Backbone as JSON, one array per atom type, in Angstrom:
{
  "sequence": "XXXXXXXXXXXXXXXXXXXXXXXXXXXXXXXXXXXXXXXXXXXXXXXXXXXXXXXXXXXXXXXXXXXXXXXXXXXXXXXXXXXXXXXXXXXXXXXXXXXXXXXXXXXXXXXXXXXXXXXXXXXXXXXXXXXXXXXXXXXXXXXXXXXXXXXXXXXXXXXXXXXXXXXXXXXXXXXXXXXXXXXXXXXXXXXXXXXXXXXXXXXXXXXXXXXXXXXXXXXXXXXXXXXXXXXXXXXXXXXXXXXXXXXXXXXXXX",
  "N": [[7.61, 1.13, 18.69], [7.38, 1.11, 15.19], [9.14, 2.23, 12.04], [7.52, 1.54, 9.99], [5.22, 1.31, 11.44], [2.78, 2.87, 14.15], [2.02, 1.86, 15.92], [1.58, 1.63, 19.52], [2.01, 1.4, 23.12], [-0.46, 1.32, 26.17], [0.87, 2.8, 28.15], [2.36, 3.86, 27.2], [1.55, 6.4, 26.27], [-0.04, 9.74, 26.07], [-0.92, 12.83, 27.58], [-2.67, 15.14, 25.15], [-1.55, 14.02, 23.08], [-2.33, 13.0, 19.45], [-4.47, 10.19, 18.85], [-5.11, 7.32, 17.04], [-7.44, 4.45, 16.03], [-7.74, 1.82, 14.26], [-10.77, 0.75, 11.86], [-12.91, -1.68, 10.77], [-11.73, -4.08, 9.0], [-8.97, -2.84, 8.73], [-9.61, -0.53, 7.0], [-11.12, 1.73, 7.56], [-9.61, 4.69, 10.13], [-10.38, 5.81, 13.19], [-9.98, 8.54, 14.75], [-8.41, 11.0, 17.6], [-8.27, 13.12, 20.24], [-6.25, 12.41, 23.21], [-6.65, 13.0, 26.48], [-5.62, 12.66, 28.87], [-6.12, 10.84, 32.15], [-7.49, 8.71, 31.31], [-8.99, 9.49, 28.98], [-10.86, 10.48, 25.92], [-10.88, 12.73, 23.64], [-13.25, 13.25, 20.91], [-14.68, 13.99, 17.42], [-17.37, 12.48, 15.85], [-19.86, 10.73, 14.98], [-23.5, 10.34, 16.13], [-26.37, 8.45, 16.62], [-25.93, 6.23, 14.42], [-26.35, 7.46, 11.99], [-25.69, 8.22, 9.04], [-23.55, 9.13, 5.59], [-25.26, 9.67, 3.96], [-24.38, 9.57, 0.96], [-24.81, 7.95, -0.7], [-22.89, 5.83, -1.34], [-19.9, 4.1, -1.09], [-18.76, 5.51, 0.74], [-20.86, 5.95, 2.74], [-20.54, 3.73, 4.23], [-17.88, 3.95, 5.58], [-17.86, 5.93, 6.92], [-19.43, 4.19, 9.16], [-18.15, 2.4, 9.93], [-15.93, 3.97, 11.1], [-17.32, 4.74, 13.45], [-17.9, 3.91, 16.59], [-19.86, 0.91, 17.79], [-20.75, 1.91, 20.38], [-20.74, -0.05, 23.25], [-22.44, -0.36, 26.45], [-21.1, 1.6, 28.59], [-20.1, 1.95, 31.33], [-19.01, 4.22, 32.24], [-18.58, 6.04, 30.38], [-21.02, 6.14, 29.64], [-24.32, 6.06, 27.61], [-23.63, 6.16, 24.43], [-24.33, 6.34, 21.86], [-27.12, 8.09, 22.01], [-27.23, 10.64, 21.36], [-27.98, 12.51, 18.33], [-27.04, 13.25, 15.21], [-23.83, 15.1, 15.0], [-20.95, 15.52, 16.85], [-18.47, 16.41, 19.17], [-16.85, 14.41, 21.29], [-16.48, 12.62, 24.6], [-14.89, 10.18, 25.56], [-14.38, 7.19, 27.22], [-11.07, 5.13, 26.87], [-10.91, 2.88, 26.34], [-13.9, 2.49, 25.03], [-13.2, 4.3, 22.93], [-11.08, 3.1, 21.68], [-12.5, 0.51, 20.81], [-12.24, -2.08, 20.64], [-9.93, -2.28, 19.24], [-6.61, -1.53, 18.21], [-4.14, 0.7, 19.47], [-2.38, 3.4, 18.4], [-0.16, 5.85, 17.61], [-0.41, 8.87, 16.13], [1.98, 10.86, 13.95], [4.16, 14.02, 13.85], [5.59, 16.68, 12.27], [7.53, 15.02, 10.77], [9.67, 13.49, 8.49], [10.43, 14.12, 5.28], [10.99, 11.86, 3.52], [10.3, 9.79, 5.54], [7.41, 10.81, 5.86], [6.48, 9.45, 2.94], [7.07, 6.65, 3.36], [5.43, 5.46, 4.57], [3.3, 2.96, 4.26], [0.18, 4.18, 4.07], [-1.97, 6.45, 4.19], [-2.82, 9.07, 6.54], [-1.64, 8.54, 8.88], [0.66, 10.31, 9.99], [2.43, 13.42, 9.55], [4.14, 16.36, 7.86], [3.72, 18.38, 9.21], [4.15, 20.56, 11.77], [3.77, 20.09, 15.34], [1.86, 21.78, 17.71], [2.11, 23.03, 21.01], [1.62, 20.47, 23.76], [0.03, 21.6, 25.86], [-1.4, 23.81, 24.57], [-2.89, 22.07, 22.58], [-4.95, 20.56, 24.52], [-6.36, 22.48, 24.98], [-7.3, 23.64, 22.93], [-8.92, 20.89, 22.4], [-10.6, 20.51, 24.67], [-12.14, 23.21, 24.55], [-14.05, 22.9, 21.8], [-15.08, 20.84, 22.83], [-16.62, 21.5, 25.2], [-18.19, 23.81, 23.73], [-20.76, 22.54, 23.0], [-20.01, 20.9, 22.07], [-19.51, 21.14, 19.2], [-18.66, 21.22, 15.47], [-18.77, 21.66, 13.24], [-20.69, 19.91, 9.86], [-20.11, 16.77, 10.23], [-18.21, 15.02, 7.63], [-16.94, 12.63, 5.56], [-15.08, 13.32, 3.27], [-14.23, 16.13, 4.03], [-14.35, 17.29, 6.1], [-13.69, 15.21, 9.26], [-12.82, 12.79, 11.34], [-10.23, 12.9, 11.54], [-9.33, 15.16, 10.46], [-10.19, 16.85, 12.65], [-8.83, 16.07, 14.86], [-6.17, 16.81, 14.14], [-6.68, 19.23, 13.49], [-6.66, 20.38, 16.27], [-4.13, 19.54, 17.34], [-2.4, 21.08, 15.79], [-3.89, 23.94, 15.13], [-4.6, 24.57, 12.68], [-6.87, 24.9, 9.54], [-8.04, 24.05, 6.46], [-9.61, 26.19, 4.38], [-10.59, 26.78, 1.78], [-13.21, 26.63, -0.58], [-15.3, 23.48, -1.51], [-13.06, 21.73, -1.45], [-10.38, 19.32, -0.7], [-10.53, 18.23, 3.2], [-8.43, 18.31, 5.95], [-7.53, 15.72, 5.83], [-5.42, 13.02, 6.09], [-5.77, 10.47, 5.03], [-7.89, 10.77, 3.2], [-6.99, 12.73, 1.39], [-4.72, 11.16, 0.19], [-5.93, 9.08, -0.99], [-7.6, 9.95, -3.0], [-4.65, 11.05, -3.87], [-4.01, 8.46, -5.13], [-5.68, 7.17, -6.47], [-5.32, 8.71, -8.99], [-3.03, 7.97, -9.46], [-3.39, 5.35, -10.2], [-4.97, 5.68, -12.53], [-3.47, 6.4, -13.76], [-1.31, 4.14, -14.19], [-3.4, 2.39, -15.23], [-2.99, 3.4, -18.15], [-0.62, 2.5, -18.61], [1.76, 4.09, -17.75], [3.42, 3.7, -15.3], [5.3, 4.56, -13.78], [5.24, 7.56, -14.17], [3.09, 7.42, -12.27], [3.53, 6.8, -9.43], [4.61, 8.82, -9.1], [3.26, 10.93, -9.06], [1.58, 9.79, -7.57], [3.35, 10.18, -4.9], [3.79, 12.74, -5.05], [1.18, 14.07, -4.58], [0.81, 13.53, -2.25], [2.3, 14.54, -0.66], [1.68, 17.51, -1.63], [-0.94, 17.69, -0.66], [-0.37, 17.66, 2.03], [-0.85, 18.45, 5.05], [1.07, 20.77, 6.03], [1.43, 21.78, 3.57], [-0.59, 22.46, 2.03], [-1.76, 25.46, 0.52], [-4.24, 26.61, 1.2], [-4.63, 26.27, 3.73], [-4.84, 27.93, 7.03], [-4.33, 29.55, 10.18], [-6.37, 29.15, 12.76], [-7.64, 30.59, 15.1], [-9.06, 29.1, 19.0], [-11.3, 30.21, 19.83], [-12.31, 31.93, 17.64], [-13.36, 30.43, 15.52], [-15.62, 28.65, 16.47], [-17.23, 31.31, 16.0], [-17.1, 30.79, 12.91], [-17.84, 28.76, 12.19], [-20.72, 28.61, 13.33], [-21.62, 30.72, 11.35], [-21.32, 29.12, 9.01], [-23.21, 27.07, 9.85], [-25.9, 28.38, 8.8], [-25.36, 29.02, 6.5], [-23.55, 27.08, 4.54], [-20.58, 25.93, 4.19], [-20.11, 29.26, 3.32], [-19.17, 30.07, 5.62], [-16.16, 29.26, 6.07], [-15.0, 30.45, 3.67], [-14.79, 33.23, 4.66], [-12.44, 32.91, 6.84], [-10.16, 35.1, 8.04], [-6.24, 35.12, 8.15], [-3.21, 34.41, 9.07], [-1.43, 31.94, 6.09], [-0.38, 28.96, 6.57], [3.21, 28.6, 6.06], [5.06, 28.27, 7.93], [5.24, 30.46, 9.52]],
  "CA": [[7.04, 1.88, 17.57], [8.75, 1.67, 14.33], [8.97, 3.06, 10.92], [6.26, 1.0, 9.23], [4.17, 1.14, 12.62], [2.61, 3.59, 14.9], [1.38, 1.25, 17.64], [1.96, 2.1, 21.27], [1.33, 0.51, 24.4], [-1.42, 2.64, 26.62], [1.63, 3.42, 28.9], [3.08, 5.03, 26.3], [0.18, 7.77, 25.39], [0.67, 11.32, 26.9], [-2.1, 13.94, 27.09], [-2.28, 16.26, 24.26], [-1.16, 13.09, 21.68], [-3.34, 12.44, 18.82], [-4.17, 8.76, 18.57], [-6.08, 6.78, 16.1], [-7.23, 3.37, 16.09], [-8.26, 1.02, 13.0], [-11.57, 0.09, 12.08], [-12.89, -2.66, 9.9], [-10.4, -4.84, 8.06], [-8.31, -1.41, 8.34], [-10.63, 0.11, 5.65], [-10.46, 3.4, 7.4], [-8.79, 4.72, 10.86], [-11.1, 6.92, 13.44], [-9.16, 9.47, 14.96], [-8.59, 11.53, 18.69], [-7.26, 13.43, 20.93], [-6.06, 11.9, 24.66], [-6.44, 14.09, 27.13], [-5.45, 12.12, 30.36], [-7.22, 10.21, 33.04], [-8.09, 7.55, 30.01], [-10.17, 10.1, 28.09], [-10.26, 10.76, 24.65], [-12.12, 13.39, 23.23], [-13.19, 13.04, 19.38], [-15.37, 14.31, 16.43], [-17.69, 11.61, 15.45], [-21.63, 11.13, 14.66], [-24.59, 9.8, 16.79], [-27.63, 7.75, 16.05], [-26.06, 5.16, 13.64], [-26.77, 7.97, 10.71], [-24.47, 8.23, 7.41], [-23.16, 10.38, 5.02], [-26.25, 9.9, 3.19], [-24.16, 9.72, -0.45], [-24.99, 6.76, -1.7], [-21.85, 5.54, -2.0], [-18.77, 3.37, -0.29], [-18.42, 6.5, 1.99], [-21.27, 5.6, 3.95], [-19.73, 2.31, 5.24], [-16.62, 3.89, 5.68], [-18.67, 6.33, 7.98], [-19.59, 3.13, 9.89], [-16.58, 1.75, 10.47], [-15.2, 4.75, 11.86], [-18.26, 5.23, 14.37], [-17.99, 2.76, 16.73], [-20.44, 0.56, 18.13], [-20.65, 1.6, 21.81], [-21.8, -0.99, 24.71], [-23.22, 0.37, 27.61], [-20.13, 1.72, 29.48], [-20.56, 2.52, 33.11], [-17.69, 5.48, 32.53], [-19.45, 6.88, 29.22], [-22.59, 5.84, 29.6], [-24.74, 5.3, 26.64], [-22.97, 7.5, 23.55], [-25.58, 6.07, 21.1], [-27.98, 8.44, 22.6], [-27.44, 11.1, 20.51], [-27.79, 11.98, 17.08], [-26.01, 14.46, 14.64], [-22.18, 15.04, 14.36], [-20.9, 16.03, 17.98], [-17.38, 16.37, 19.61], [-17.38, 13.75, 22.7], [-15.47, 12.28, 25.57], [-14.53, 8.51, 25.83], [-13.0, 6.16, 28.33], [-9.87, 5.18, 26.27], [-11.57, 1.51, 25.51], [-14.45, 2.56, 24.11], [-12.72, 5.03, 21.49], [-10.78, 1.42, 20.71], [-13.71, -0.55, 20.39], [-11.74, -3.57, 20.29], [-9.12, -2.22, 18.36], [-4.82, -1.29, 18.91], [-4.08, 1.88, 19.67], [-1.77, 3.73, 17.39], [0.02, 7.26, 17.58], [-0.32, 10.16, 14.79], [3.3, 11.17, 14.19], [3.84, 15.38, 13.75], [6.97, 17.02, 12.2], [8.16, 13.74, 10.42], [10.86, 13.99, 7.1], [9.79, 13.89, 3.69], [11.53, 10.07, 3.52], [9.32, 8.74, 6.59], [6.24, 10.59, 5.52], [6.47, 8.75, 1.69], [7.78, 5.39, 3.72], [4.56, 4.97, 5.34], [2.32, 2.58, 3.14], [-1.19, 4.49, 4.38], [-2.42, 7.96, 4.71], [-3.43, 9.73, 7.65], [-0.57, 7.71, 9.99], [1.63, 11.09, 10.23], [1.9, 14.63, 8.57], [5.15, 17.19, 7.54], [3.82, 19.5, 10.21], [4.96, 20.26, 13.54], [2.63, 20.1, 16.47], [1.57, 22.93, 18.59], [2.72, 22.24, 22.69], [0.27, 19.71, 24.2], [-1.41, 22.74, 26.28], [-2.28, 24.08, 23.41], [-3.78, 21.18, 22.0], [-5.75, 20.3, 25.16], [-6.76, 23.9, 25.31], [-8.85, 23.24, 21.31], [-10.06, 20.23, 22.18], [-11.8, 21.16, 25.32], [-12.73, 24.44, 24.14], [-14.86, 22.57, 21.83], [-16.31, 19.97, 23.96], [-17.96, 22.24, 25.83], [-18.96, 24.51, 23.25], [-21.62, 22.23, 22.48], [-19.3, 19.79, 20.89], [-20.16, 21.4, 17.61], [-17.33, 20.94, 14.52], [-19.35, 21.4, 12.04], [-21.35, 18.66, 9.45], [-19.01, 15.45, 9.69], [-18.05, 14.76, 5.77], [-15.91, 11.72, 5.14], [-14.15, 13.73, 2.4], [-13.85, 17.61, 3.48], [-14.25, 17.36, 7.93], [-13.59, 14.06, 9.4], [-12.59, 13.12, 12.87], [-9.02, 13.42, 11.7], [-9.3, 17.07, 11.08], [-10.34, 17.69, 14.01], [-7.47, 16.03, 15.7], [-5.3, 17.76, 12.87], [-6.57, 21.25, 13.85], [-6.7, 20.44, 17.85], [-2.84, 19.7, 17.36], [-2.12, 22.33, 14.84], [-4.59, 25.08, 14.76], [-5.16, 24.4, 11.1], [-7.91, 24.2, 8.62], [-8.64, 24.32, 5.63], [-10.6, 27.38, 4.25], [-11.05, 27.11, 0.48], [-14.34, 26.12, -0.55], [-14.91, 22.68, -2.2], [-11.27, 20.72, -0.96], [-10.4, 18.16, 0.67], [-9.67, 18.76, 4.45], [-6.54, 17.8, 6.06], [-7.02, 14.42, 6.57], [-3.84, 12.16, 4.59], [-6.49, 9.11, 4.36], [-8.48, 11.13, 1.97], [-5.49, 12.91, 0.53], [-3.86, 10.04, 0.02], [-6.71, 8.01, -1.61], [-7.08, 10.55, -3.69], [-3.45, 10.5, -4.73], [-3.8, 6.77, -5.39], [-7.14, 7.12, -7.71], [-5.32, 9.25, -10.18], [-2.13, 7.3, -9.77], [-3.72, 3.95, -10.57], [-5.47, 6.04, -13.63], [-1.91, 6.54, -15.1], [-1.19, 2.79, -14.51], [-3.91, 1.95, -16.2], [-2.6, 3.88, -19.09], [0.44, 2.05, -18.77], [2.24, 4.85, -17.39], [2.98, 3.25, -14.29], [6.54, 5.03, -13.12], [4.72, 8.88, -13.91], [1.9, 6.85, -11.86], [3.7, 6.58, -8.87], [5.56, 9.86, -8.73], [2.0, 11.4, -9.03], [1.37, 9.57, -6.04], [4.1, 10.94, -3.86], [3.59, 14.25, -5.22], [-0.15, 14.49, -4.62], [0.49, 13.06, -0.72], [2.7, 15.6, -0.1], [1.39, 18.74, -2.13], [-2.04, 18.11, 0.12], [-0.26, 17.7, 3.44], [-1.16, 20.25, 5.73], [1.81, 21.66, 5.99], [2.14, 22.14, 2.43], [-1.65, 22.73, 1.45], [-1.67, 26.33, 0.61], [-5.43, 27.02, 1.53], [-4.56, 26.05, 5.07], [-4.35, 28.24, 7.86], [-3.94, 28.93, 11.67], [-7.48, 29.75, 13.39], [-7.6, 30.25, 17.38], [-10.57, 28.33, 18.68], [-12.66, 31.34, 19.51], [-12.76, 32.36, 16.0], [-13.86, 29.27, 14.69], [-17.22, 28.76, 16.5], [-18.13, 32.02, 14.5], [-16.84, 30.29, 11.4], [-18.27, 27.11, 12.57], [-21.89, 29.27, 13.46], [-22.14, 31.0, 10.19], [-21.56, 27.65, 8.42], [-24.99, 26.56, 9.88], [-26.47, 29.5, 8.07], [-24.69, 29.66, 4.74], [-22.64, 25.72, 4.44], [-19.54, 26.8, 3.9], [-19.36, 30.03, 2.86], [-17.93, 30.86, 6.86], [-15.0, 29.07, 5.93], [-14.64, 31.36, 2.96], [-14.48, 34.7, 5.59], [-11.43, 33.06, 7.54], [-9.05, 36.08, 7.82], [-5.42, 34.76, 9.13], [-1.93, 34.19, 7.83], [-1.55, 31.07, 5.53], [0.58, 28.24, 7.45], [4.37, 28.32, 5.97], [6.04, 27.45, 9.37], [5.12, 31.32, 10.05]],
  "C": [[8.11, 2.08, 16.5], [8.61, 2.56, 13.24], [7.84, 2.99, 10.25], [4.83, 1.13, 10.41], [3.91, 1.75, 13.76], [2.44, 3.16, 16.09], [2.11, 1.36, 18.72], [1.12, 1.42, 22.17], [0.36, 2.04, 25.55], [-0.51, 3.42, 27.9], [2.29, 4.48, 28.58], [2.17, 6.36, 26.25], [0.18, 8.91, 26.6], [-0.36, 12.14, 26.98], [-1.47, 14.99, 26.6], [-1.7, 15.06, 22.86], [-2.44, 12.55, 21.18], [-2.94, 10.83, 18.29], [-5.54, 8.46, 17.98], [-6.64, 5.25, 16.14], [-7.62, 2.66, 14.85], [-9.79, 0.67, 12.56], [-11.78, -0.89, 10.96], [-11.92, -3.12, 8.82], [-9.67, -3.53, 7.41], [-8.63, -0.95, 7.21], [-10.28, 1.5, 6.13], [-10.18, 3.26, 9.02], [-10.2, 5.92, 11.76], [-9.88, 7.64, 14.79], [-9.14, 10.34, 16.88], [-7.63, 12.29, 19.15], [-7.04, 13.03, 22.42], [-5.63, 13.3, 25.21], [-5.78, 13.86, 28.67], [-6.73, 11.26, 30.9], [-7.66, 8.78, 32.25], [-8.72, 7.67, 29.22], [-9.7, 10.31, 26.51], [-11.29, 12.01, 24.29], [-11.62, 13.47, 21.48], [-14.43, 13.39, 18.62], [-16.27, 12.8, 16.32], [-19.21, 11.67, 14.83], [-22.93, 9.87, 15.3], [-25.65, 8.95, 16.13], [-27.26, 6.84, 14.7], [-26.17, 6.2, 12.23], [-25.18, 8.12, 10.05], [-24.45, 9.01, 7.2], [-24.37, 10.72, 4.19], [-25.89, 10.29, 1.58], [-24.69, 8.77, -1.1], [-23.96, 6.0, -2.08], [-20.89, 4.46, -1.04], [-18.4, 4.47, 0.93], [-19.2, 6.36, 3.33], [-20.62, 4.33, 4.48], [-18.71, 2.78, 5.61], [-17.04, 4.87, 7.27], [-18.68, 5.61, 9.09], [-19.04, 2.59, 10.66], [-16.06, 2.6, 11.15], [-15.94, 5.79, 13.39], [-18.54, 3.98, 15.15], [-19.43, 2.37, 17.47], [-20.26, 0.54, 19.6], [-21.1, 0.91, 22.1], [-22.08, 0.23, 25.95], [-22.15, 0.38, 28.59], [-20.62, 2.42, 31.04], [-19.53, 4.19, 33.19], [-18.61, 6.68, 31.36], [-21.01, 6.75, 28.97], [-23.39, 5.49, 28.49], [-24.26, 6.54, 25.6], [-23.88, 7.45, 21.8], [-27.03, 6.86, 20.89], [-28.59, 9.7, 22.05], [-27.35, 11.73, 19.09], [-27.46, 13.33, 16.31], [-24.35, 14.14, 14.62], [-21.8, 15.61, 15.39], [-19.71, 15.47, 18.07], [-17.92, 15.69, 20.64], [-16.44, 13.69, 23.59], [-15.84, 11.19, 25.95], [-13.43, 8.15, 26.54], [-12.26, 5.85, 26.82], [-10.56, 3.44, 25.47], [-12.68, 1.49, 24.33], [-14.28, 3.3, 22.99], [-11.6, 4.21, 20.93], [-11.34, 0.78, 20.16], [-12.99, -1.77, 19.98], [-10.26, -3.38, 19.68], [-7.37, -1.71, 19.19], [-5.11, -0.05, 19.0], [-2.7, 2.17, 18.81], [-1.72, 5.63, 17.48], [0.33, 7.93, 16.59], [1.07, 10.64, 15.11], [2.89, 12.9, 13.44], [5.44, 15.61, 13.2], [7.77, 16.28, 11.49], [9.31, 14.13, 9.13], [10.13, 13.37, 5.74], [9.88, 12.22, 3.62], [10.16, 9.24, 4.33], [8.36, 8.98, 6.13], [5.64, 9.68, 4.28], [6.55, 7.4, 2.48], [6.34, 4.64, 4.22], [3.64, 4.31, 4.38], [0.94, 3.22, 3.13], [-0.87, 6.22, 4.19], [-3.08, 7.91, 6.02], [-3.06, 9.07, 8.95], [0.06, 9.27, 10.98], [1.44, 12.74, 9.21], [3.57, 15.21, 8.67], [5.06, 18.06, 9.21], [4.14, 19.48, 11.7], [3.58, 20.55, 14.38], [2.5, 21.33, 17.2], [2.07, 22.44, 20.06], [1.82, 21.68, 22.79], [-0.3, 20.66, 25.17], [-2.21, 23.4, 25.14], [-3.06, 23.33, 23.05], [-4.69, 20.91, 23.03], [-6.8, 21.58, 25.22], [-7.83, 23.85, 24.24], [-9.5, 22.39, 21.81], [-10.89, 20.36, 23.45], [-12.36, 22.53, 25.18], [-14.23, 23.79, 23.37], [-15.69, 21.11, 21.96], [-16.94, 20.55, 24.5], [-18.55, 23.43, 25.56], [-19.66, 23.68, 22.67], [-21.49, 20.79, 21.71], [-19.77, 20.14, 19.21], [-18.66, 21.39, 16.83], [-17.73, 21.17, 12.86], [-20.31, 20.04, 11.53], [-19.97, 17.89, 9.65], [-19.41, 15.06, 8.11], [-16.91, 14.06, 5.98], [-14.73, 12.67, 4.44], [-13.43, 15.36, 3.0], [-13.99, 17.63, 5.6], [-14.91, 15.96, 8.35], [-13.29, 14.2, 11.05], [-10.73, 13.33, 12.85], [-8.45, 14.92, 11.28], [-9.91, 17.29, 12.25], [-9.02, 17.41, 14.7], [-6.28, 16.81, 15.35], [-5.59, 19.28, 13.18], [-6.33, 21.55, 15.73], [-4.99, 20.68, 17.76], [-2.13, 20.98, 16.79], [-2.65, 23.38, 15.0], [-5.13, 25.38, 13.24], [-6.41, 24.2, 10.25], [-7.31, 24.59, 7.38], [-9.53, 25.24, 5.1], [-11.29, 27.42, 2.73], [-12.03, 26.09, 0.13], [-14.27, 24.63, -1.85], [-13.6, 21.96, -2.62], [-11.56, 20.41, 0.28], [-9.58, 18.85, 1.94], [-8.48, 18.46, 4.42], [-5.96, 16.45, 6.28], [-6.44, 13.74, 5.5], [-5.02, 10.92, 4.76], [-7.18, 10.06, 3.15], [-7.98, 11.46, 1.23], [-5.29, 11.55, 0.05], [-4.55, 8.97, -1.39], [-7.1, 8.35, -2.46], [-6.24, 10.57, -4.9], [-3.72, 9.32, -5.5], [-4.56, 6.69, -6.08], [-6.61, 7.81, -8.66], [-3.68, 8.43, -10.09], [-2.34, 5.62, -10.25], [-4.71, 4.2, -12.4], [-4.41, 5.78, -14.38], [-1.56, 5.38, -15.02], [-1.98, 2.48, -15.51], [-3.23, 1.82, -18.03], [-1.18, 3.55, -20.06], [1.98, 3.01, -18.58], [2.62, 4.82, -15.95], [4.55, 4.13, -13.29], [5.91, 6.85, -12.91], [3.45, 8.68, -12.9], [2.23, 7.08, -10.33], [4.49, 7.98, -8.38], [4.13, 10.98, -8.78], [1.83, 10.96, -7.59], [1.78, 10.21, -4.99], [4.2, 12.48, -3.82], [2.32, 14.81, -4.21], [-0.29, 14.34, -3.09], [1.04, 14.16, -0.08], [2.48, 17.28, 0.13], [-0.36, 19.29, -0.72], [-1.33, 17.82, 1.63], [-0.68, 18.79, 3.89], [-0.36, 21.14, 6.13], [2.07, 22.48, 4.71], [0.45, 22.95, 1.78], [-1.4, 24.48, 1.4], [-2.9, 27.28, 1.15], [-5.68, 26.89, 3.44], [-4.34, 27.55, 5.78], [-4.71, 28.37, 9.13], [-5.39, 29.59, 12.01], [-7.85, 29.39, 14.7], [-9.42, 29.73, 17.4], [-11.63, 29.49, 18.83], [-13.05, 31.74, 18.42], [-13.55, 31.48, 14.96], [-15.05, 29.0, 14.88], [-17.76, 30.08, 16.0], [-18.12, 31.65, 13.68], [-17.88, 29.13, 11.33], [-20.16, 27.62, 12.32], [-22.49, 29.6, 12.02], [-22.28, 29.85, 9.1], [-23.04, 26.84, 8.44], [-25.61, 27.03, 9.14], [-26.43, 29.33, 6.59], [-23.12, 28.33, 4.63], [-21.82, 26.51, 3.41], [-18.7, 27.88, 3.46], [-18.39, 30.66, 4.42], [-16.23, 30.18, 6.61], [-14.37, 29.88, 5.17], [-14.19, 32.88, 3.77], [-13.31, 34.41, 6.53], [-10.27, 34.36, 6.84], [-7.34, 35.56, 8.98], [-4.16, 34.76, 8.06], [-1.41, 32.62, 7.18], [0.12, 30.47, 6.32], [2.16, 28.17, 6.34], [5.48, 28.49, 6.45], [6.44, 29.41, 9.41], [4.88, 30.88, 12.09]]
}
């Protein structure tokens, strides 16, 4: 595993490490947490359904929902439909694809070095009990996480708050995931190219990757999992104003 490249061999992978794998002509990345045994447990969405925008988001949706087969370990995961936390043998949350480890804690240098978003983050990890401790908490509350939204709760916030304890709280922003960040960045840094402004273009870029990390986001903070299926609950009710009622102390490596 080097600088430019997360990939790991499945000997390597630890329970409590978030790992990601690629999907379609690395368009976008779907996301997890390994828990042991060969499991993964991950955010995702059932029945083949979309984001329902109209837009390049649903395919991206697609790509990052894989096409189970009929595993004898997971059985049929096709089966049902909505936006549900799961648990996958370790192949089928590959679907064909490498396996690849989310880096935590990294240095300003490496995080900029990385040509992608949503490889690595500033922030430091929580212990791996902790993290096993979120993501089965909610697996078997129902697997609920909220709506899945490409842009604002993805499957890499979830892995991002399993590791961390982190969200996001302020209404209308992007979650925590550095692919959307990132792409983001890169849509208003390819504006200022346009413009022929291509050096303020690029320092926009590295700004905008870093300013939304989740270490750095200022709307972020730490929420234990019990607290969250109320947040998560009232959300059903009243879409997103429960995120608005998080009460906690805003993450700056408190």
């Amino acid at each position: 595993m080097g600088l430019f490249s997360n990939k790991i061999s499945r000997e390597e992978v630890k329970p409590g490490d978030h790992i990601y794998s690629w999907r379609t002509a690395y368009v976008y990345a779907h996301h997890g947490i390994y828990v042991g045994d060969n499991k993964v447990i991950h955010f995702t969405r059932g029945g083949g359904r979309q984001t329902e925008t109209g837009t390049f988001l649903d395919k991206l949706v697609v790509s990052s929902s894989p096409n189970y087969p009929q595993c004898l370990v997971c059985k049929d995961h096709s089966s049902f439909n909505g936006d549900k936390v799961i648990t996958s043998c370790l192949d089928c949350f590959l679907a064909g694809g490498n396996l690849y480890l989310f880096k935590y804690n990294v240095s300003r240098s490496s995080f900029l070095a990385k040509p992608r978003g949503g490889t690595c983050t500033l922030a430091p990890s929580d212990p791996p009990e902790d993290v096993l401790v979120r993501a089965n908490f909610q697996l078997h509350m129902d697997g609920w996480f909220g709506d899945y939204d490409v842009t604002e709760n993805n499957c890499e916030d979830f892995a991002i708050y399993c590791k961390t304890g982190l969200l996001v709280c302020k209404k209308n922003r992007f979650g925590t995931s550095g692919q959307v960040n990132a792409a983001a960045a890169a849509s208003l840094a390819l504006a200022l190219h346009a413009c022929g402004l291509t050096m303020l273009g690029v320092g926009v870029y590295c700004y905008g990757r870093v300013a939304s990390d989740v270490s750095r986001n200022g709307d972020v903070i730490k929420v234990p999992a019990k607290k969250l299926v109320s947040i998560l609950e009232s959300d059903r009710t009243s879409p997103r104003e429960g995120w608005l009622s998080i009460a906690g102390p805003k993450f700056r490596g408190e």
